[in-house]
JSON list of C-alpha atoms in Angstrom, two decimals:
[
{"chain": "Q", "resi": 180, "resn": "MET", "atom": "CA", "xyz": [237.64, 43.06, 96.27]},
{"chain": "Q", "resi": 181, "resn": "GLU", "atom": "CA", "xyz": [238.38, 42.65, 92.60]},
{"chain": "Q", "resi": 182, "resn": "LYS", "atom": "CA", "xyz": [239.31, 40.12, 91.07]},
{"chain": "Q", "resi": 183, "resn": "LYS", "atom": "CA", "xyz": [240.52, 38.69, 87.53]},
{"chain": "Q", "resi": 184, "resn": "VAL", "atom": "CA", "xyz": [239.47, 35.47, 85.85]},
{"chain": "Q", "resi": 185, "resn": "LYS", "atom": "CA", "xyz": [241.06, 34.77, 82.18]},
{"chain": "Q", "resi": 186, "resn": "ILE", "atom": "CA", "xyz": [239.27, 34.09, 79.56]},
{"chain": "Q", "resi": 187, "resn": "ASN", "atom": "CA", "xyz": [239.44, 33.94, 76.36]},
{"chain": "Q", "resi": 188, "resn": "ASN", "atom": "CA", "xyz": [242.12, 35.41, 76.25]},
{"chain": "Q", "resi": 189, "resn": "LYS", "atom": "CA", "xyz": [240.24, 38.72, 78.19]},
{"chain": "Q", "resi": 190, "resn": "GLU", "atom": "CA", "xyz": [240.72, 39.09, 82.03]},
{"chain": "Q", "resi": 191, "resn": "ILE", "atom": "CA", "xyz": [237.80, 39.45, 83.35]},
{"chain": "Q", "resi": 192, "resn": "ASN", "atom": "CA", "xyz": [236.82, 41.77, 86.66]},
{"chain": "Q", "resi": 193, "resn": "TYR", "atom": "CA", "xyz": [234.82, 39.91, 88.86]},
{"chain": "Q", "resi": 194, "resn": "LYS", "atom": "CA", "xyz": [233.61, 40.62, 92.60]},
{"chain": "Q", "resi": 195, "resn": "THR", "atom": "CA", "xyz": [233.18, 37.85, 95.07]},
{"chain": "Q", "resi": 196, "resn": "ALA", "atom": "CA", "xyz": [229.49, 38.36, 97.55]},
{"chain": "Q", "resi": 197, "resn": "TYR", "atom": "CA", "xyz": [228.53, 35.66, 100.40]},
{"chain": "Q", "resi": 198, "resn": "ARG", "atom": "CA", "xyz": [224.55, 35.93, 100.76]},
{"chain": "Q", "resi": 199, "resn": "ASN", "atom": "CA", "xyz": [222.04, 32.62, 102.67]},
{"chain": "Q", "resi": 200, "resn": "ILE", "atom": "CA", "xyz": [221.75, 31.09, 99.92]},
{"chain": "Q", "resi": 201, "resn": "LYS", "atom": "CA", "xyz": [221.52, 27.65, 99.04]},
{"chain": "Q", "resi": 202, "resn": "TYR", "atom": "CA", "xyz": [223.52, 27.86, 96.14]},
{"chain": "Q", "resi": 203, "resn": "PRO", "atom": "CA", "xyz": [226.52, 29.46, 93.98]},
{"chain": "Q", "resi": 204, "resn": "ARG", "atom": "CA", "xyz": [225.24, 32.39, 90.61]},
{"chain": "Q", "resi": 205, "resn": "LEU", "atom": "CA", "xyz": [226.41, 34.56, 88.33]},
{"chain": "Q", "resi": 206, "resn": "GLU", "atom": "CA", "xyz": [224.83, 38.27, 87.88]},
{"chain": "Q", "resi": 207, "resn": "PHE", "atom": "CA", "xyz": [226.59, 41.11, 85.27]},
{"chain": "Q", "resi": 208, "resn": "ARG", "atom": "CA", "xyz": [223.48, 43.53, 86.85]},
{"chain": "Q", "resi": 209, "resn": "THR", "atom": "CA", "xyz": [225.61, 46.93, 86.49]},
{"chain": "Q", "resi": 210, "resn": "GLY", "atom": "CA", "xyz": [227.86, 45.37, 83.41]},
{"chain": "Q", "resi": 211, "resn": "ASN", "atom": "CA", "xyz": [230.14, 43.47, 86.70]},
{"chain": "Q", "resi": 212, "resn": "LEU", "atom": "CA", "xyz": [230.32, 40.09, 87.56]},
{"chain": "Q", "resi": 213, "resn": "LEU", "atom": "CA", "xyz": [229.63, 39.32, 90.87]},
{"chain": "Q", "resi": 214, "resn": "VAL", "atom": "CA", "xyz": [229.81, 36.04, 91.67]},
{"chain": "Q", "resi": 215, "resn": "VAL", "atom": "CA", "xyz": [227.21, 35.21, 94.86]},
{"chain": "Q", "resi": 216, "resn": "LEU", "atom": "CA", "xyz": [228.28, 32.28, 97.05]},
{"chain": "Q", "resi": 217, "resn": "PRO", "atom": "CA", "xyz": [226.49, 30.72, 99.72]},
{"chain": "Q", "resi": 218, "resn": "ARG", "atom": "CA", "xyz": [228.08, 31.34, 102.87]},
{"chain": "Q", "resi": 219, "resn": "GLY", "atom": "CA", "xyz": [230.85, 28.61, 104.12]},
{"chain": "Q", "resi": 220, "resn": "VAL", "atom": "CA", "xyz": [231.52, 27.73, 99.81]},
{"chain": "Q", "resi": 221, "resn": "GLU", "atom": "CA", "xyz": [235.75, 29.06, 99.66]},
{"chain": "Q", "resi": 222, "resn": "ASN", "atom": "CA", "xyz": [235.93, 29.15, 95.86]},
{"chain": "Q", "resi": 223, "resn": "GLU", "atom": "CA", "xyz": [233.96, 30.57, 93.82]},
{"chain": "Q", "resi": 224, "resn": "LYS", "atom": "CA", "xyz": [237.46, 28.24, 91.06]},
{"chain": "Q", "resi": 225, "resn": "HIS", "atom": "CA", "xyz": [234.06, 25.76, 90.09]},
{"chain": "Q", "resi": 226, "resn": "ILE", "atom": "CA", "xyz": [231.63, 28.30, 89.67]},
{"chain": "Q", "resi": 227, "resn": "LEU", "atom": "CA", "xyz": [233.81, 29.96, 87.19]},
{"chain": "Q", "resi": 228, "resn": "GLU", "atom": "CA", "xyz": [234.94, 27.59, 85.33]},
{"chain": "Q", "resi": 229, "resn": "LYS", "atom": "CA", "xyz": [231.90, 26.20, 84.58]},
{"chain": "Q", "resi": 230, "resn": "HIS", "atom": "CA", "xyz": [230.15, 28.86, 82.88]},
{"chain": "Q", "resi": 231, "resn": "LYS", "atom": "CA", "xyz": [232.77, 30.86, 80.88]},
{"chain": "Q", "resi": 232, "resn": "LYS", "atom": "CA", "xyz": [230.87, 30.59, 77.69]},
{"chain": "Q", "resi": 233, "resn": "TRP", "atom": "CA", "xyz": [228.28, 32.51, 79.25]},
{"chain": "Q", "resi": 234, "resn": "ILE", "atom": "CA", "xyz": [230.88, 34.78, 81.07]},
{"chain": "Q", "resi": 235, "resn": "PHE", "atom": "CA", "xyz": [232.07, 35.43, 78.12]},
{"chain": "Q", "resi": 236, "resn": "LYS", "atom": "CA", "xyz": [228.63, 36.17, 75.98]},
{"chain": "Q", "resi": 237, "resn": "ASN", "atom": "CA", "xyz": [227.13, 38.61, 78.52]},
{"chain": "Q", "resi": 238, "resn": "TYR", "atom": "CA", "xyz": [230.90, 40.33, 78.84]},
{"chain": "Q", "resi": 239, "resn": "ASN", "atom": "CA", "xyz": [231.36, 40.59, 74.86]},
{"chain": "Q", "resi": 240, "resn": "GLU", "atom": "CA", "xyz": [226.84, 41.66, 75.05]},
{"chain": "Q", "resi": 241, "resn": "ILE", "atom": "CA", "xyz": [227.45, 44.45, 77.65]},
{"chain": "Q", "resi": 242, "resn": "ASN", "atom": "CA", "xyz": [230.74, 45.96, 75.95]},
{"chain": "Q", "resi": 243, "resn": "GLU", "atom": "CA", "xyz": [228.82, 46.39, 72.61]},
{"chain": "Q", "resi": 244, "resn": "ALA", "atom": "CA", "xyz": [225.84, 47.35, 74.44]},
{"chain": "Q", "resi": 245, "resn": "ILE", "atom": "CA", "xyz": [228.13, 50.60, 76.11]},
{"chain": "Q", "resi": 246, "resn": "LYS", "atom": "CA", "xyz": [230.32, 51.26, 73.13]},
{"chain": "Q", "resi": 247, "resn": "LYS", "atom": "CA", "xyz": [226.79, 52.35, 71.99]},
{"chain": "Q", "resi": 248, "resn": "ALA", "atom": "CA", "xyz": [225.71, 53.48, 74.60]},
{"chain": "Q", "resi": 249, "resn": "GLU", "atom": "CA", "xyz": [228.11, 56.42, 73.29]},
{"chain": "Q", "resi": 250, "resn": "TYR", "atom": "CA", "xyz": [226.42, 57.84, 70.45]},
{"chain": "Q", "resi": 251, "resn": "LYS", "atom": "CA", "xyz": [222.59, 57.58, 72.27]},
{"chain": "Q", "resi": 252, "resn": "GLU", "atom": "CA", "xyz": [221.33, 60.48, 73.78]},
{"chain": "Q", "resi": 253, "resn": "LEU", "atom": "CA", "xyz": [218.74, 60.80, 76.60]},
{"chain": "Q", "resi": 254, "resn": "ASN", "atom": "CA", "xyz": [215.79, 62.77, 76.26]},
{"chain": "Q", "resi": 255, "resn": "ARG", "atom": "CA", "xyz": [215.50, 66.11, 78.44]},
{"chain": "Q", "resi": 256, "resn": "ARG", "atom": "CA", "xyz": [212.42, 67.44, 77.86]},
{"chain": "Q", "resi": 257, "resn": "ILE", "atom": "CA", "xyz": [210.01, 65.49, 78.72]},
{"chain": "Q", "resi": 258, "resn": "SER", "atom": "CA", "xyz": [208.80, 66.41, 82.56]},
{"chain": "Q", "resi": 259, "resn": "LEU", "atom": "CA", "xyz": [207.82, 64.45, 85.31]},
{"chain": "Q", "resi": 260, "resn": "GLU", "atom": "CA", "xyz": [204.03, 64.79, 84.93]},
{"chain": "Q", "resi": 261, "resn": "GLU", "atom": "CA", "xyz": [204.62, 64.39, 80.79]},
{"chain": "Q", "resi": 262, "resn": "PHE", "atom": "CA", "xyz": [205.12, 61.38, 80.67]},
{"chain": "Q", "resi": 263, "resn": "LYS", "atom": "CA", "xyz": [203.68, 60.30, 84.31]},
{"chain": "Q", "resi": 264, "resn": "GLU", "atom": "CA", "xyz": [200.53, 60.53, 82.18]},
{"chain": "Q", "resi": 265, "resn": "PHE", "atom": "CA", "xyz": [201.95, 59.30, 78.75]},
{"chain": "Q", "resi": 266, "resn": "VAL", "atom": "CA", "xyz": [201.93, 56.20, 80.65]},
{"chain": "Q", "resi": 267, "resn": "ASN", "atom": "CA", "xyz": [199.20, 55.91, 82.17]},
{"chain": "Q", "resi": 268, "resn": "GLU", "atom": "CA", "xyz": [197.19, 57.20, 78.33]},
{"chain": "Q", "resi": 269, "resn": "LYS", "atom": "CA", "xyz": [199.25, 54.44, 76.62]},
{"chain": "Q", "resi": 270, "resn": "VAL", "atom": "CA", "xyz": [198.10, 52.04, 80.13]},
{"chain": "Q", "resi": 271, "resn": "GLU", "atom": "CA", "xyz": [194.71, 51.95, 79.27]},
{"chain": "Q", "resi": 272, "resn": "LYS", "atom": "CA", "xyz": [195.44, 51.74, 75.03]},
{"chain": "Q", "resi": 273, "resn": "PHE", "atom": "CA", "xyz": [196.96, 48.71, 76.09]},
{"chain": "Q", "resi": 274, "resn": "SER", "atom": "CA", "xyz": [194.43, 47.26, 78.18]},
{"chain": "Q", "resi": 275, "resn": "GLY", "atom": "CA", "xyz": [192.30, 47.46, 76.33]},
{"chain": "Q", "resi": 276, "resn": "GLU", "atom": "CA", "xyz": [193.96, 45.84, 73.87]},
{"chain": "Q", "resi": 277, "resn": "ILE", "atom": "CA", "xyz": [194.97, 42.51, 75.30]},
{"chain": "Q", "resi": 278, "resn": "LYS", "atom": "CA", "xyz": [191.44, 42.79, 77.82]},
{"chain": "Q", "resi": 279, "resn": "VAL", "atom": "CA", "xyz": [193.16, 43.19, 81.46]},
{"chain": "Q", "resi": 280, "resn": "LYS", "atom": "CA", "xyz": [192.76, 45.64, 83.62]},
{"chain": "Q", "resi": 281, "resn": "VAL", "atom": "CA", "xyz": [195.63, 46.93, 86.12]},
{"chain": "Q", "resi": 282, "resn": "ASN", "atom": "CA", "xyz": [194.83, 48.01, 89.72]},
{"chain": "Q", "resi": 283, "resn": "ARG", "atom": "CA", "xyz": [197.70, 51.41, 90.14]},
{"chain": "Q", "resi": 284, "resn": "ILE", "atom": "CA", "xyz": [200.52, 52.63, 88.25]},
{"chain": "Q", "resi": 285, "resn": "THR", "atom": "CA", "xyz": [202.75, 53.67, 89.83]},
{"chain": "Q", "resi": 286, "resn": "ILE", "atom": "CA", "xyz": [206.55, 55.41, 89.05]},
{"chain": "Q", "resi": 287, "resn": "ARG", "atom": "CA", "xyz": [209.96, 55.05, 90.79]},
{"chain": "Q", "resi": 288, "resn": "LYS", "atom": "CA", "xyz": [213.06, 54.66, 90.90]},
{"chain": "Q", "resi": 289, "resn": "MET", "atom": "CA", "xyz": [213.96, 51.16, 90.52]},
{"chain": "Q", "resi": 290, "resn": "ILE", "atom": "CA", "xyz": [217.55, 50.33, 90.64]},
{"chain": "Q", "resi": 291, "resn": "SER", "atom": "CA", "xyz": [217.27, 46.26, 88.19]},
{"chain": "Q", "resi": 292, "resn": "LYS", "atom": "CA", "xyz": [214.79, 47.08, 85.34]},
{"chain": "Q", "resi": 293, "resn": "TRP", "atom": "CA", "xyz": [213.18, 49.21, 83.37]},
{"chain": "Q", "resi": 294, "resn": "GLY", "atom": "CA", "xyz": [209.57, 48.50, 84.97]},
{"chain": "Q", "resi": 295, "resn": "SER", "atom": "CA", "xyz": [207.70, 45.16, 86.93]},
{"chain": "Q", "resi": 296, "resn": "LEU", "atom": "CA", "xyz": [204.78, 44.04, 87.71]},
{"chain": "Q", "resi": 297, "resn": "SER", "atom": "CA", "xyz": [202.90, 43.35, 91.19]},
{"chain": "Q", "resi": 298, "resn": "PRO", "atom": "CA", "xyz": [200.33, 40.20, 91.27]},
{"chain": "Q", "resi": 299, "resn": "LYS", "atom": "CA", "xyz": [197.75, 42.24, 93.11]},
{"chain": "Q", "resi": 300, "resn": "GLY", "atom": "CA", "xyz": [197.84, 43.48, 89.31]},
{"chain": "Q", "resi": 301, "resn": "ASN", "atom": "CA", "xyz": [199.91, 47.25, 89.96]},
{"chain": "Q", "resi": 302, "resn": "ILE", "atom": "CA", "xyz": [202.56, 48.37, 87.07]},
{"chain": "Q", "resi": 303, "resn": "SER", "atom": "CA", "xyz": [205.66, 49.79, 88.03]},
{"chain": "Q", "resi": 304, "resn": "ILE", "atom": "CA", "xyz": [208.16, 51.96, 85.49]},
{"chain": "Q", "resi": 305, "resn": "ASN", "atom": "CA", "xyz": [211.44, 52.74, 86.60]},
{"chain": "Q", "resi": 306, "resn": "SER", "atom": "CA", "xyz": [211.28, 56.97, 86.65]},
{"chain": "Q", "resi": 307, "resn": "TYR", "atom": "CA", "xyz": [214.22, 56.29, 84.28]},
{"chain": "Q", "resi": 308, "resn": "VAL", "atom": "CA", "xyz": [212.44, 55.43, 81.61]},
{"chain": "Q", "resi": 309, "resn": "ARG", "atom": "CA", "xyz": [210.98, 58.66, 80.81]},
{"chain": "Q", "resi": 310, "resn": "PHE", "atom": "CA", "xyz": [214.16, 59.71, 79.29]},
{"chain": "Q", "resi": 311, "resn": "LEU", "atom": "CA", "xyz": [214.14, 57.53, 76.62]},
{"chain": "Q", "resi": 312, "resn": "PRO", "atom": "CA", "xyz": [212.43, 57.77, 72.94]},
{"chain": "Q", "resi": 313, "resn": "GLU", "atom": "CA", "xyz": [208.92, 57.40, 73.41]},
{"chain": "Q", "resi": 314, "resn": "TYR", "atom": "CA", "xyz": [208.62, 54.03, 71.04]},
{"chain": "Q", "resi": 315, "resn": "LEU", "atom": "CA", "xyz": [210.71, 52.40, 73.70]},
{"chain": "Q", "resi": 316, "resn": "ILE", "atom": "CA", "xyz": [208.63, 53.45, 76.53]},
{"chain": "Q", "resi": 317, "resn": "GLU", "atom": "CA", "xyz": [205.66, 52.62, 75.09]},
{"chain": "Q", "resi": 318, "resn": "TYR", "atom": "CA", "xyz": [207.49, 48.72, 74.50]},
{"chain": "Q", "resi": 319, "resn": "ILE", "atom": "CA", "xyz": [208.41, 49.22, 77.78]},
{"chain": "Q", "resi": 320, "resn": "ILE", "atom": "CA", "xyz": [205.02, 49.89, 79.42]},
{"chain": "Q", "resi": 321, "resn": "TYR", "atom": "CA", "xyz": [203.44, 47.08, 76.77]},
{"chain": "Q", "resi": 322, "resn": "HIS", "atom": "CA", "xyz": [205.83, 44.92, 77.63]},
{"chain": "Q", "resi": 323, "resn": "GLU", "atom": "CA", "xyz": [204.75, 45.20, 81.47]},
{"chain": "Q", "resi": 324, "resn": "MET", "atom": "CA", "xyz": [201.17, 44.00, 80.71]},
{"chain": "Q", "resi": 325, "resn": "ILE", "atom": "CA", "xyz": [202.66, 41.74, 78.35]},
{"chain": "Q", "resi": 326, "resn": "HIS", "atom": "CA", "xyz": [202.75, 39.30, 82.49]},
{"chain": "Q", "resi": 327, "resn": "PHE", "atom": "CA", "xyz": [199.18, 39.78, 83.21]},
{"chain": "Q", "resi": 328, "resn": "LEU", "atom": "CA", "xyz": [199.34, 37.02, 79.98]},
{"chain": "Q", "resi": 329, "resn": "GLU", "atom": "CA", "xyz": [202.02, 34.75, 81.62]},
{"chain": "Q", "resi": 330, "resn": "ARG", "atom": "CA", "xyz": [204.17, 35.83, 84.50]},
{"chain": "Q", "resi": 331, "resn": "LYS", "atom": "CA", "xyz": [207.45, 34.15, 83.40]},
{"chain": "Q", "resi": 332, "resn": "HIS", "atom": "CA", "xyz": [210.00, 35.74, 80.27]},
{"chain": "Q", "resi": 333, "resn": "ASN", "atom": "CA", "xyz": [209.32, 32.14, 78.20]},
{"chain": "Q", "resi": 334, "resn": "ALA", "atom": "CA", "xyz": [208.86, 31.42, 74.89]},
{"chain": "Q", "resi": 335, "resn": "ILE", "atom": "CA", "xyz": [205.12, 32.13, 75.53]},
{"chain": "Q", "resi": 336, "resn": "PHE", "atom": "CA", "xyz": [205.73, 35.57, 76.84]},
{"chain": "Q", "resi": 337, "resn": "TRP", "atom": "CA", "xyz": [208.04, 36.14, 73.81]},
{"chain": "Q", "resi": 338, "resn": "LYS", "atom": "CA", "xyz": [205.63, 35.01, 71.31]},
{"chain": "Q", "resi": 339, "resn": "LEU", "atom": "CA", "xyz": [203.06, 37.21, 72.92]},
{"chain": "Q", "resi": 340, "resn": "ILE", "atom": "CA", "xyz": [205.85, 39.93, 72.45]},
{"chain": "Q", "resi": 341, "resn": "LYS", "atom": "CA", "xyz": [206.42, 39.42, 69.17]},
{"chain": "Q", "resi": 342, "resn": "ASN", "atom": "CA", "xyz": [202.75, 39.72, 67.70]},
{"chain": "Q", "resi": 343, "resn": "LYS", "atom": "CA", "xyz": [203.10, 43.33, 68.68]},
{"chain": "Q", "resi": 344, "resn": "TYR", "atom": "CA", "xyz": [206.64, 43.97, 68.01]},
{"chain": "Q", "resi": 345, "resn": "GLY", "atom": "CA", "xyz": [208.05, 42.10, 65.95]},
{"chain": "Q", "resi": 346, "resn": "ASN", "atom": "CA", "xyz": [211.59, 43.19, 65.96]},
{"chain": "Q", "resi": 347, "resn": "TYR", "atom": "CA", "xyz": [211.41, 42.52, 69.70]},
{"chain": "Q", "resi": 348, "resn": "LYS", "atom": "CA", "xyz": [215.01, 41.22, 70.21]},
{"chain": "Q", "resi": 349, "resn": "GLU", "atom": "CA", "xyz": [216.40, 45.16, 68.41]},
{"chain": "Q", "resi": 350, "resn": "TYR", "atom": "CA", "xyz": [213.81, 46.46, 70.39]},
{"chain": "Q", "resi": 351, "resn": "GLU", "atom": "CA", "xyz": [216.15, 44.96, 73.89]},
{"chain": "Q", "resi": 352, "resn": "LYS", "atom": "CA", "xyz": [219.58, 45.21, 72.08]},
{"chain": "Q", "resi": 353, "resn": "GLU", "atom": "CA", "xyz": [218.96, 49.54, 72.35]},
{"chain": "Q", "resi": 354, "resn": "LEU", "atom": "CA", "xyz": [217.22, 49.05, 76.61]},
{"chain": "Q", "resi": 355, "resn": "TYR", "atom": "CA", "xyz": [220.65, 48.04, 77.35]},
{"chain": "Q", "resi": 356, "resn": "SER", "atom": "CA", "xyz": [221.93, 50.20, 75.61]},
{"chain": "Q", "resi": 357, "resn": "TYR", "atom": "CA", "xyz": [220.59, 53.19, 77.17]},
{"chain": "Q", "resi": 358, "resn": "TRP", "atom": "CA", "xyz": [220.72, 50.96, 80.48]},
{"chain": "Q", "resi": 359, "resn": "PHE", "atom": "CA", "xyz": [224.34, 51.39, 80.93]},
{"chain": "Q", "resi": 360, "resn": "LEU", "atom": "CA", "xyz": [223.83, 54.94, 79.33]},
{"chain": "Q", "resi": 361, "resn": "ILE", "atom": "CA", "xyz": [221.57, 55.74, 82.20]},
{"chain": "Q", "resi": 362, "resn": "GLN", "atom": "CA", "xyz": [223.98, 54.79, 85.19]},
{"chain": "Q", "resi": 363, "resn": "CYS", "atom": "CA", "xyz": [226.42, 56.12, 83.08]},
{"chain": "Q", "resi": 364, "resn": "GLU", "atom": "CA", "xyz": [224.32, 59.52, 84.24]},
{"chain": "Q", "resi": 365, "resn": "ILE", "atom": "CA", "xyz": [223.38, 58.58, 87.36]},
{"chain": "Q", "resi": 366, "resn": "LYS", "atom": "CA", "xyz": [226.49, 58.27, 88.25]},
{"chain": "Q", "resi": 367, "resn": "LYS", "atom": "CA", "xyz": [227.62, 62.19, 87.19]}
]
């Protein structure tokens, strides 16, 4: 059931889910606010009040990204085979640059991320990445490969990213907009 919370004169819709977790949390993964509560906890008002600044900030960022997505187009000119070849070439190039060895590359549909790196050194790239501009595809691949050097998205990680992509914050914002564009396309 969808509910509403009023923050700074904006009514923000949210849903509540109950899971076997110890602490409550908030998620905006799909652009919609989800309050995840431990089983047995009945009232989410406290967590909403405590994190209203975070909720409002993310709500505004999502709306901005959705508006920017209206002016973007998906690249439908690249086949899946061409995409796989492109990814393999970039992985090989970046492997040499940062001196790491990738075990395996997988292209697959992913629900909530552009890519991932497993502890075994396997890189997975979301198959929807092929619809992005080439420079963003390269950025995503490089981003995942930097996880060989630093697993977490911490200051060290972003410093490593910044060494090659000084404008990485702009790339991240652009990826955010494309995420919502792709989500709209998937639902059609």
